[in-house]
Coordinates of C-alpha atoms in Angstrom, one line a residue:
X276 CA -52.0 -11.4 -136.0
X277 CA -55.4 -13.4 -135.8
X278 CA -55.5 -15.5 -139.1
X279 CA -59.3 -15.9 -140.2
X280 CA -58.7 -17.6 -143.1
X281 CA -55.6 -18.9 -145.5
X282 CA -55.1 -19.1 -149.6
X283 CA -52.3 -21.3 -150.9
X284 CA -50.6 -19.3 -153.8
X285 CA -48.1 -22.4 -154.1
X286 CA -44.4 -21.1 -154.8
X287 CA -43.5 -18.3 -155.5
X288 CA -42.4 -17.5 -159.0
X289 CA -42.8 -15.2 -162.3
X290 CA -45.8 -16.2 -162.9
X291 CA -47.5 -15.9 -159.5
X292 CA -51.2 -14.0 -159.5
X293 CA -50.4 -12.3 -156.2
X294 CA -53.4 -9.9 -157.4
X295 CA -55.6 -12.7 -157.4
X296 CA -54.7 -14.1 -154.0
X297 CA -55.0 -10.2 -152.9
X298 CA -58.1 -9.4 -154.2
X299 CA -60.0 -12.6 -153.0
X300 CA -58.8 -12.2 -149.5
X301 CA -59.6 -8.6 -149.4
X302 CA -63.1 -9.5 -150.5
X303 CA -63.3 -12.1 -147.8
X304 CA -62.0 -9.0 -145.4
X305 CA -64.7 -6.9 -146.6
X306 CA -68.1 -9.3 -146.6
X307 CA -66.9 -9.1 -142.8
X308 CA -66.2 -5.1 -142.4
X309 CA -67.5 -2.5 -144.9
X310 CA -64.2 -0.8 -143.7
X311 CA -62.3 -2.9 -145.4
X312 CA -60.0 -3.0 -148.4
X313 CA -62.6 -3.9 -151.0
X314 CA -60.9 -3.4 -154.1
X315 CA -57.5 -3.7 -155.2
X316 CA -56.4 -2.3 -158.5
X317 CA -52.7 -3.5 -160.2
X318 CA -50.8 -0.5 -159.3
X319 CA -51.7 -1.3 -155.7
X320 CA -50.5 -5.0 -155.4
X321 CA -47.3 -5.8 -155.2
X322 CA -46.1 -8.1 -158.5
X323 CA -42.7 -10.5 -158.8
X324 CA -39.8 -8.9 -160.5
X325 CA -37.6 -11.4 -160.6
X326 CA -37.4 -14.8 -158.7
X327 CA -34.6 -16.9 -158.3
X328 CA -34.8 -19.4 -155.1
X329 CA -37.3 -22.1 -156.2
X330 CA -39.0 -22.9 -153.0
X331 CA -40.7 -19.6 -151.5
X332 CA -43.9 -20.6 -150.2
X333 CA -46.7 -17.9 -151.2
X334 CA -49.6 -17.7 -148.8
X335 CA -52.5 -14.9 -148.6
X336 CA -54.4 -14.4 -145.4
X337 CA -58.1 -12.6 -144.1
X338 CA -56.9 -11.2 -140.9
X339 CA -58.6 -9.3 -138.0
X340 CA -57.5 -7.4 -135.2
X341 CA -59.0 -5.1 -132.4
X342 CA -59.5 -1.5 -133.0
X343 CA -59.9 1.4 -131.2
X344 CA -63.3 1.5 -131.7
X345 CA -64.2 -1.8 -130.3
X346 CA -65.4 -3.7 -133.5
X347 CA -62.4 -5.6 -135.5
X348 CA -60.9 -4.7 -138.3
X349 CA -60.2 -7.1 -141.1
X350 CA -57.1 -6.7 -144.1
X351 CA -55.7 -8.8 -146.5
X352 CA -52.1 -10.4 -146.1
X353 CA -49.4 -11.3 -148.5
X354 CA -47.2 -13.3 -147.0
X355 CA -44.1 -14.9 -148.8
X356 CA -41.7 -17.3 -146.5
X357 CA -37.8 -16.9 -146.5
X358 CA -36.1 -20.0 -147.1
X359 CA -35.2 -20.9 -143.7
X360 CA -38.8 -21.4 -143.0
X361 CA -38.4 -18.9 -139.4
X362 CA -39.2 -15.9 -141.2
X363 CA -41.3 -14.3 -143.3
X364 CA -41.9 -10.9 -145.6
X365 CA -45.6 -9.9 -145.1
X366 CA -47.2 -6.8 -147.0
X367 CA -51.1 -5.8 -146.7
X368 CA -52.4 -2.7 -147.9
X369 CA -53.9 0.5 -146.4
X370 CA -57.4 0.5 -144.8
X371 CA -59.4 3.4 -145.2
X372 CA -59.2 4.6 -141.6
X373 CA -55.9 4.7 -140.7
X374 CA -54.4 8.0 -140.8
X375 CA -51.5 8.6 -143.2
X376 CA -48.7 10.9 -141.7
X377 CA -48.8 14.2 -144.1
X378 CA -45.7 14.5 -146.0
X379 CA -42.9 16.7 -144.6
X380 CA -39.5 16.2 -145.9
X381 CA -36.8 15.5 -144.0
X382 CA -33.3 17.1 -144.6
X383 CA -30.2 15.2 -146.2
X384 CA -27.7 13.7 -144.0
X385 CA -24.0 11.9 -144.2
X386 CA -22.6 9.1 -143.7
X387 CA -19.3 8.2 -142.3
X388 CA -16.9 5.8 -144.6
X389 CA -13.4 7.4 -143.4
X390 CA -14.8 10.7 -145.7
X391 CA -18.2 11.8 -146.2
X392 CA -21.0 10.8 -148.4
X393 CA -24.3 12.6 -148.9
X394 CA -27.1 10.0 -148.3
X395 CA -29.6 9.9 -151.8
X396 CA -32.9 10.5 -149.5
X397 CA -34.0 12.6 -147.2
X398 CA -34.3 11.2 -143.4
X399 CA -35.9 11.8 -139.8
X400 CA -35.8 10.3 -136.6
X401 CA -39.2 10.3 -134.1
X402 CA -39.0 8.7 -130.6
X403 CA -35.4 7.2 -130.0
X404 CA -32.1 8.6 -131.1
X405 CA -30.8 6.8 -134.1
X406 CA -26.8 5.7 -134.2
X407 CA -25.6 4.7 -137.4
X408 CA -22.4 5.1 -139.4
X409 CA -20.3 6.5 -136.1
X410 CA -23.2 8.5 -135.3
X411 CA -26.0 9.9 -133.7
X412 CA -29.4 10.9 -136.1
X413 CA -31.0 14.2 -135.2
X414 CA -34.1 13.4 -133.0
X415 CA -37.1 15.6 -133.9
X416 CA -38.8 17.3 -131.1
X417 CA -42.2 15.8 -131.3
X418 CA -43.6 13.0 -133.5
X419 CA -46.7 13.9 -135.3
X420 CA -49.6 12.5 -134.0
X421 CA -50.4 10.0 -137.4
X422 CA -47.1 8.5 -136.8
X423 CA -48.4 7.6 -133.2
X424 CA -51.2 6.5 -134.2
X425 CA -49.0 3.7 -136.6
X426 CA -48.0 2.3 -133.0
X427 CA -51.0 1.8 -132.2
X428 CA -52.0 0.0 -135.4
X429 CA -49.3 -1.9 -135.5
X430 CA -49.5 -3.0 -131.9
X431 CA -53.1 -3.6 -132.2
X432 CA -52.5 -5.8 -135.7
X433 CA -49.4 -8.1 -134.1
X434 CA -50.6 -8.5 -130.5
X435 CA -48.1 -5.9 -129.5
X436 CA -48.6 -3.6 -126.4
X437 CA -46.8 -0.2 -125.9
X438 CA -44.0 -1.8 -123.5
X439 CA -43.5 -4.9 -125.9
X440 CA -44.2 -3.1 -129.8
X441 CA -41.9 -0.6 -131.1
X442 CA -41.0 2.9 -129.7
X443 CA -38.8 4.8 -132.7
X444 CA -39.7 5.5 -136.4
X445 CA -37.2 6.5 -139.0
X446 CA -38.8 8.2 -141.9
X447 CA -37.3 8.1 -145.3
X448 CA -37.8 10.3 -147.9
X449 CA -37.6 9.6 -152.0
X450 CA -38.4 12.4 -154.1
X451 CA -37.8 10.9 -157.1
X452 CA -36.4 7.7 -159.2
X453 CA -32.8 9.5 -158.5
X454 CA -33.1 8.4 -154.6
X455 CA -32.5 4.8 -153.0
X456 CA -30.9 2.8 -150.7
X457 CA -28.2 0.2 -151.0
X458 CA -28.3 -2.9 -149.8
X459 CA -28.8 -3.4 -146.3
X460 CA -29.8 -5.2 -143.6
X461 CA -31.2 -3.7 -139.9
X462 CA -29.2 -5.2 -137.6
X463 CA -28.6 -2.4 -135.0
X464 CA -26.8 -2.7 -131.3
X465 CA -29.8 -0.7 -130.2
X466 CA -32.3 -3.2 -131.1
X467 CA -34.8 -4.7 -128.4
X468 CA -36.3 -8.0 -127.8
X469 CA -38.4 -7.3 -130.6
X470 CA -37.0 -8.1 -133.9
X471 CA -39.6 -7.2 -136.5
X472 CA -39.4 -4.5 -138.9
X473 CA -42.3 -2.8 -139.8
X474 CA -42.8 0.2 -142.4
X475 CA -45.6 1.7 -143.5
X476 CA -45.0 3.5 -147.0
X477 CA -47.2 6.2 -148.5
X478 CA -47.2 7.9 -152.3
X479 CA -47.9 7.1 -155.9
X480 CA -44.2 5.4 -156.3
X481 CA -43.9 1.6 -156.9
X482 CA -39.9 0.7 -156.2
X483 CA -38.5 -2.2 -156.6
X484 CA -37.1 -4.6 -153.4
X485 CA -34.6 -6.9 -153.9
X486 CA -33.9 -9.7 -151.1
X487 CA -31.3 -11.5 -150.8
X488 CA -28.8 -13.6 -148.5
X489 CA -27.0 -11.6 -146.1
X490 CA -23.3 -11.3 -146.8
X491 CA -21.3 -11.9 -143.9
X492 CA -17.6 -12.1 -143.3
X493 CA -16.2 -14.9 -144.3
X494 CA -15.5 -17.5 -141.8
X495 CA -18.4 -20.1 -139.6
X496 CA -21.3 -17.1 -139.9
X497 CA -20.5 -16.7 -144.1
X498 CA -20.7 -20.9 -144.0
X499 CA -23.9 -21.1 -142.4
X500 CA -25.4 -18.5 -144.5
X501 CA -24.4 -19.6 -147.6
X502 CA -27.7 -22.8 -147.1
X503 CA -30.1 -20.4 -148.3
X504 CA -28.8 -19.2 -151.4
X505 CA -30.2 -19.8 -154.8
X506 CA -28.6 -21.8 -157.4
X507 CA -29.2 -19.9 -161.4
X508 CA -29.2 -21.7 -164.1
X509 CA -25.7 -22.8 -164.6
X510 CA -25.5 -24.0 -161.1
X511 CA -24.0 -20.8 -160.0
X512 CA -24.4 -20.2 -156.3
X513 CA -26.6 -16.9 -156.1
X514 CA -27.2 -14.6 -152.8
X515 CA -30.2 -12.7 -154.6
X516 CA -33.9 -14.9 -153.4
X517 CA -36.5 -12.5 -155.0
X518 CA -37.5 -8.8 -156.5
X519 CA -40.8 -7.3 -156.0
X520 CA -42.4 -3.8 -156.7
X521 CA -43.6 -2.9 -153.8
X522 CA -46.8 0.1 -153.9
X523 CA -48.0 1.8 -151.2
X524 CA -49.0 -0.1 -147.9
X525 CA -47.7 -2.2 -144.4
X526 CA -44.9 -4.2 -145.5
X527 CA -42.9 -6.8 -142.7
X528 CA -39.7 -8.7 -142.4
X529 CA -40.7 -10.5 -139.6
X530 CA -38.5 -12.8 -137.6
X531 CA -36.3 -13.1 -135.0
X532 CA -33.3 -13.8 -137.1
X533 CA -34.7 -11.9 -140.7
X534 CA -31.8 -9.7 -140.2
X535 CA -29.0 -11.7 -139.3
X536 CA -30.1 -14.1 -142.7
X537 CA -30.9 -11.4 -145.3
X538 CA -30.8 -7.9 -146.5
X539 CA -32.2 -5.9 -148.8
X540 CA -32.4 -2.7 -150.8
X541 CA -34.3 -0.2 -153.2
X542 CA -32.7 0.6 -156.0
X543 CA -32.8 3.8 -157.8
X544 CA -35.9 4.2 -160.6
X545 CA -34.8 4.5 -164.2
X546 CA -31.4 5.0 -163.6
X547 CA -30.3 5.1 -167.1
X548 CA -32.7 7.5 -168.5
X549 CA -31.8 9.5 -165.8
X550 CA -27.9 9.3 -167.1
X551 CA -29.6 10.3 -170.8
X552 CA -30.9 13.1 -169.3
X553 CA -28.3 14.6 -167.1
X554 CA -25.4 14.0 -170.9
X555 CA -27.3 16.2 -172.5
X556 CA -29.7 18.8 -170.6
X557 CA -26.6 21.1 -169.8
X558 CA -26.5 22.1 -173.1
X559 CA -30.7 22.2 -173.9
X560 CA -31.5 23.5 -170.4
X561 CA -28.6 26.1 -170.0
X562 CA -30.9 28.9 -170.6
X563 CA -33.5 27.6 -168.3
X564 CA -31.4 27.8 -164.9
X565 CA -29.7 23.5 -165.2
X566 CA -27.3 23.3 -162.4
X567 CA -23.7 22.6 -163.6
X568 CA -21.5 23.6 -161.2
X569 CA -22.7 22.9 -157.6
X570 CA -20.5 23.6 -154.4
X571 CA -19.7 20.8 -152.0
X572 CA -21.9 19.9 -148.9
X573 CA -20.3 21.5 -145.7
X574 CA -18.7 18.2 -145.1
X575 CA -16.3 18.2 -148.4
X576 CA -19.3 15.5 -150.0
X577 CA -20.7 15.5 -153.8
X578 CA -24.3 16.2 -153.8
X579 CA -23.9 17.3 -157.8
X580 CA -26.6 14.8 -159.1
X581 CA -29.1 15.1 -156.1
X582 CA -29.5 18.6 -156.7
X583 CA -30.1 18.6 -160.3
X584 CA -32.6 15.7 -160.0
X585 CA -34.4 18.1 -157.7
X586 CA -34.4 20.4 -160.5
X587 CA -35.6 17.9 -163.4
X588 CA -38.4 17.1 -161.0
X589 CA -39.3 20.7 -160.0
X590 CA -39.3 21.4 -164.1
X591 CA -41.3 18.6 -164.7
X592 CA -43.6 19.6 -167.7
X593 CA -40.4 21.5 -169.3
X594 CA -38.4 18.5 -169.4
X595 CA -41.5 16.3 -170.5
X596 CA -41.8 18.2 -173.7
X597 CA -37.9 17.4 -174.4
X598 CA -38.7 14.1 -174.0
X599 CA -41.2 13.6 -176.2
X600 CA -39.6 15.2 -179.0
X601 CA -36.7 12.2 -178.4
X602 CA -34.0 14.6 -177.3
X603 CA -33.2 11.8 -174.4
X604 CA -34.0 8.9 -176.6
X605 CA -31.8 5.9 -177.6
X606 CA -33.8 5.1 -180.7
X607 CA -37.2 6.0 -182.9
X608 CA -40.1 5.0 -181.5
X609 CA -39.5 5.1 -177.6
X610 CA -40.3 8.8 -177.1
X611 CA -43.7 8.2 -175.1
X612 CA -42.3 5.0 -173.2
X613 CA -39.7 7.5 -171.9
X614 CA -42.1 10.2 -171.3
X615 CA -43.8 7.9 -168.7
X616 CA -40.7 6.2 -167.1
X617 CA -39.9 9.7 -166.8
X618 CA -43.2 10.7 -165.1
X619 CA -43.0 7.6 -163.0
X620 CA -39.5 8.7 -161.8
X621 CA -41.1 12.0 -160.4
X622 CA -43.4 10.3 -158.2
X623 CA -42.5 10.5 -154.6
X624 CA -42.6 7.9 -151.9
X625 CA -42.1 8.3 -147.9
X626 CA -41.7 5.1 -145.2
X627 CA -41.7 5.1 -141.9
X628 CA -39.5 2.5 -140.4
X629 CA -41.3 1.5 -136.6
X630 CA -38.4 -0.6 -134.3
X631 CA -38.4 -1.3 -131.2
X632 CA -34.9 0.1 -130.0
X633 CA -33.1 0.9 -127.1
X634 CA -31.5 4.7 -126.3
X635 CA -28.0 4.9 -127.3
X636 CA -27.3 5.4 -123.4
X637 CA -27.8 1.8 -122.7
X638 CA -26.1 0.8 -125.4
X639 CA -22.1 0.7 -124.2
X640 CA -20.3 0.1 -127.5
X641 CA -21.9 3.2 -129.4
X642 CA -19.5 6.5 -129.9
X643 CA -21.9 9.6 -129.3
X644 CA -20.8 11.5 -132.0
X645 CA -23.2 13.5 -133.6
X646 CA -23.8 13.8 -137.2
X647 CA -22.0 17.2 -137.4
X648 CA -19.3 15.9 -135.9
X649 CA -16.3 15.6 -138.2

């Protein structure tokens, strides 16, 4: 990543103008390259949710890279260092001429926990066989040529060449506010040299990511850990660092040892309106086709609430009108603030997770069973 020029944002907190930052350097970006991200409205910056490490050092950069047409590109950069100082979470936006994968929805898959459990988002695997959870992601046949085309922008952004960048993408699928993903953090016996994590998202949805300390098992690795957490108010030793809402864009955890340190997760969107909803709307949806009684996945697991989400969203404007006559409502007066949580919870969001990995072939300690094994 060639760095043309630096702003110091200070530390990061509450009150941090991350659009500011964003906007001047994508200004710089674009007196250099008409192809540039000129403007940058709120919705498509990310903003601080919650901070609670005091010493995250904020920096925004003008960058500029080779493209495949011979002239440079230039982006802006946000860039917001962990607190061991190695590693860093980077996000820049979309320029206009890279090709965003169309939108294809994956299917929903299991995990493995001793029983079953459906997965709240919808997943596929290009390029590399996944393993996780005891076993083996479906590998789609081909991978679309805009998702080959985010190698090459990625490679040509971070120095990266097709032997050294990364060689699989998992894509992940949210529909709605109802799907997420718990806290995490990519640290995979098919990883390569390369350690970065890079996912380019796409769609209307801004979700919250919360960062935190990794939590290890206890013992020397849970010790050494435990010098980056935060301290609240009280004194209180804290794993959570930071929460942003993160729009579309490029966003990096970059680092050899990001993983091993932290994790990370996105929550599901308006969780408790969504609870509001689902007490009552068997009773003022039951003429209108509201699923009550839903069969178990072929592997014995619940997938109940996923399945009447998808119906909420698919009877969007019907369920609208409810809410705006303050059928879901805790109290007076909150009937159009619920209306547009609830249309933000319909938006959809895709990522596509680029690692560099190794085949599970090479990897002796991985069971091949697949994910219809049971």
């Amino acid at each position: 990543m060639n760095i043309v020029r630096t702003l110091d944002g200070g530390f990061l907190t509450l009150a941090s103008d991350l659009a500011s930052l964003l906007t001047r350097a994508a200004s710089d970006a674009a007196s250099k390259q008409s192809d540039a991200c000129a403007r940058l409205d709120g919705r498509l910056i990310p903003s601080v949710s919650r901070v609670a490490h005091t010493r995250l050092a904020v920096h925004c950069h003008t960058i500029s890279y080779g493209s495949s047409s011979g002239e440079p590109s230039y982006n802006a950069v946000l860039e917001i260092t962990m607190p061991c100082g190695e590693n860093s979470l980077l996000w820049m936006p979309w320029l206009p001429h890279q090709a965003k994968p169309v939108r294809f929805p994956g299917q929903f898959h299991h995990l493995n926990f001793g029983k079953f459990v459906l997965m709240p988002r919808r997943t596929k695997c290009y390029g590399i066989e996944y393993h996780f959870s005891n076993q083996s992601h479906p590998l789609e046949t081909n991978t679309p040529p805009e998702i080959e085309g985010l190698y090459r922008e990625t490679n040509a952004i971070f120095g990266l060449t097709p032997e050294t960048g990364p060689n699989m993408c998992l894509e992940n699928d949210y529909d709605c506010g109802r799907h997420g993903q718990a806290e995490h953090a990519d640290l995979d016996k098919q990883s390569g040299d390369l350690k970065d994590v890079f996912c380019w998202v796409t769609g209307p949805a801004r979700r919250e990511a919360i960062f935190r300390v990794r939590k290890a098992k206890k013992g020397p690795e849970n010790e050494a850990l435990r010098r980056y957490c935060s301290r609240d108010v009280k004194g209180q030793e804290s794993r959570e660092l930071f929460s942003l809402m993160l729009p579309a864009g490029l966003y990096v955890m970059q680092g050899k040892t990001f993983q091993e340190r932290y994790s990370h997760d996105f929550p599901q969107l308006h969780e408790k309106l969504f609870r509001r909803i689902l007490r009552v709307a068997p009773t003022l949806f039951e003429n209108d086709g509201f699923p009550t009684k839903v069969p178990l996945t072929d592997k014995g697991a619940s997938q109940t609430t996923l399945v009447q989400a998808s119906w909420l969203k698919e009877n969007k404007d019907l369920v609208t009108q409810v809410v705006l006559k303050g059928k879901f409502s805790k109290s007076k007066g909150t009937e159009k603030a619920d209306a547009e949580a609830f249309e933000e919870w319909c938006q959809e969001r895709t990522s596509y997770t680029l690692r560099q990995f190794r085949p599970c072939s090479e990897v002796a300690s991985i069971k091949k069973r697949k994910l219809s094994d049971v």
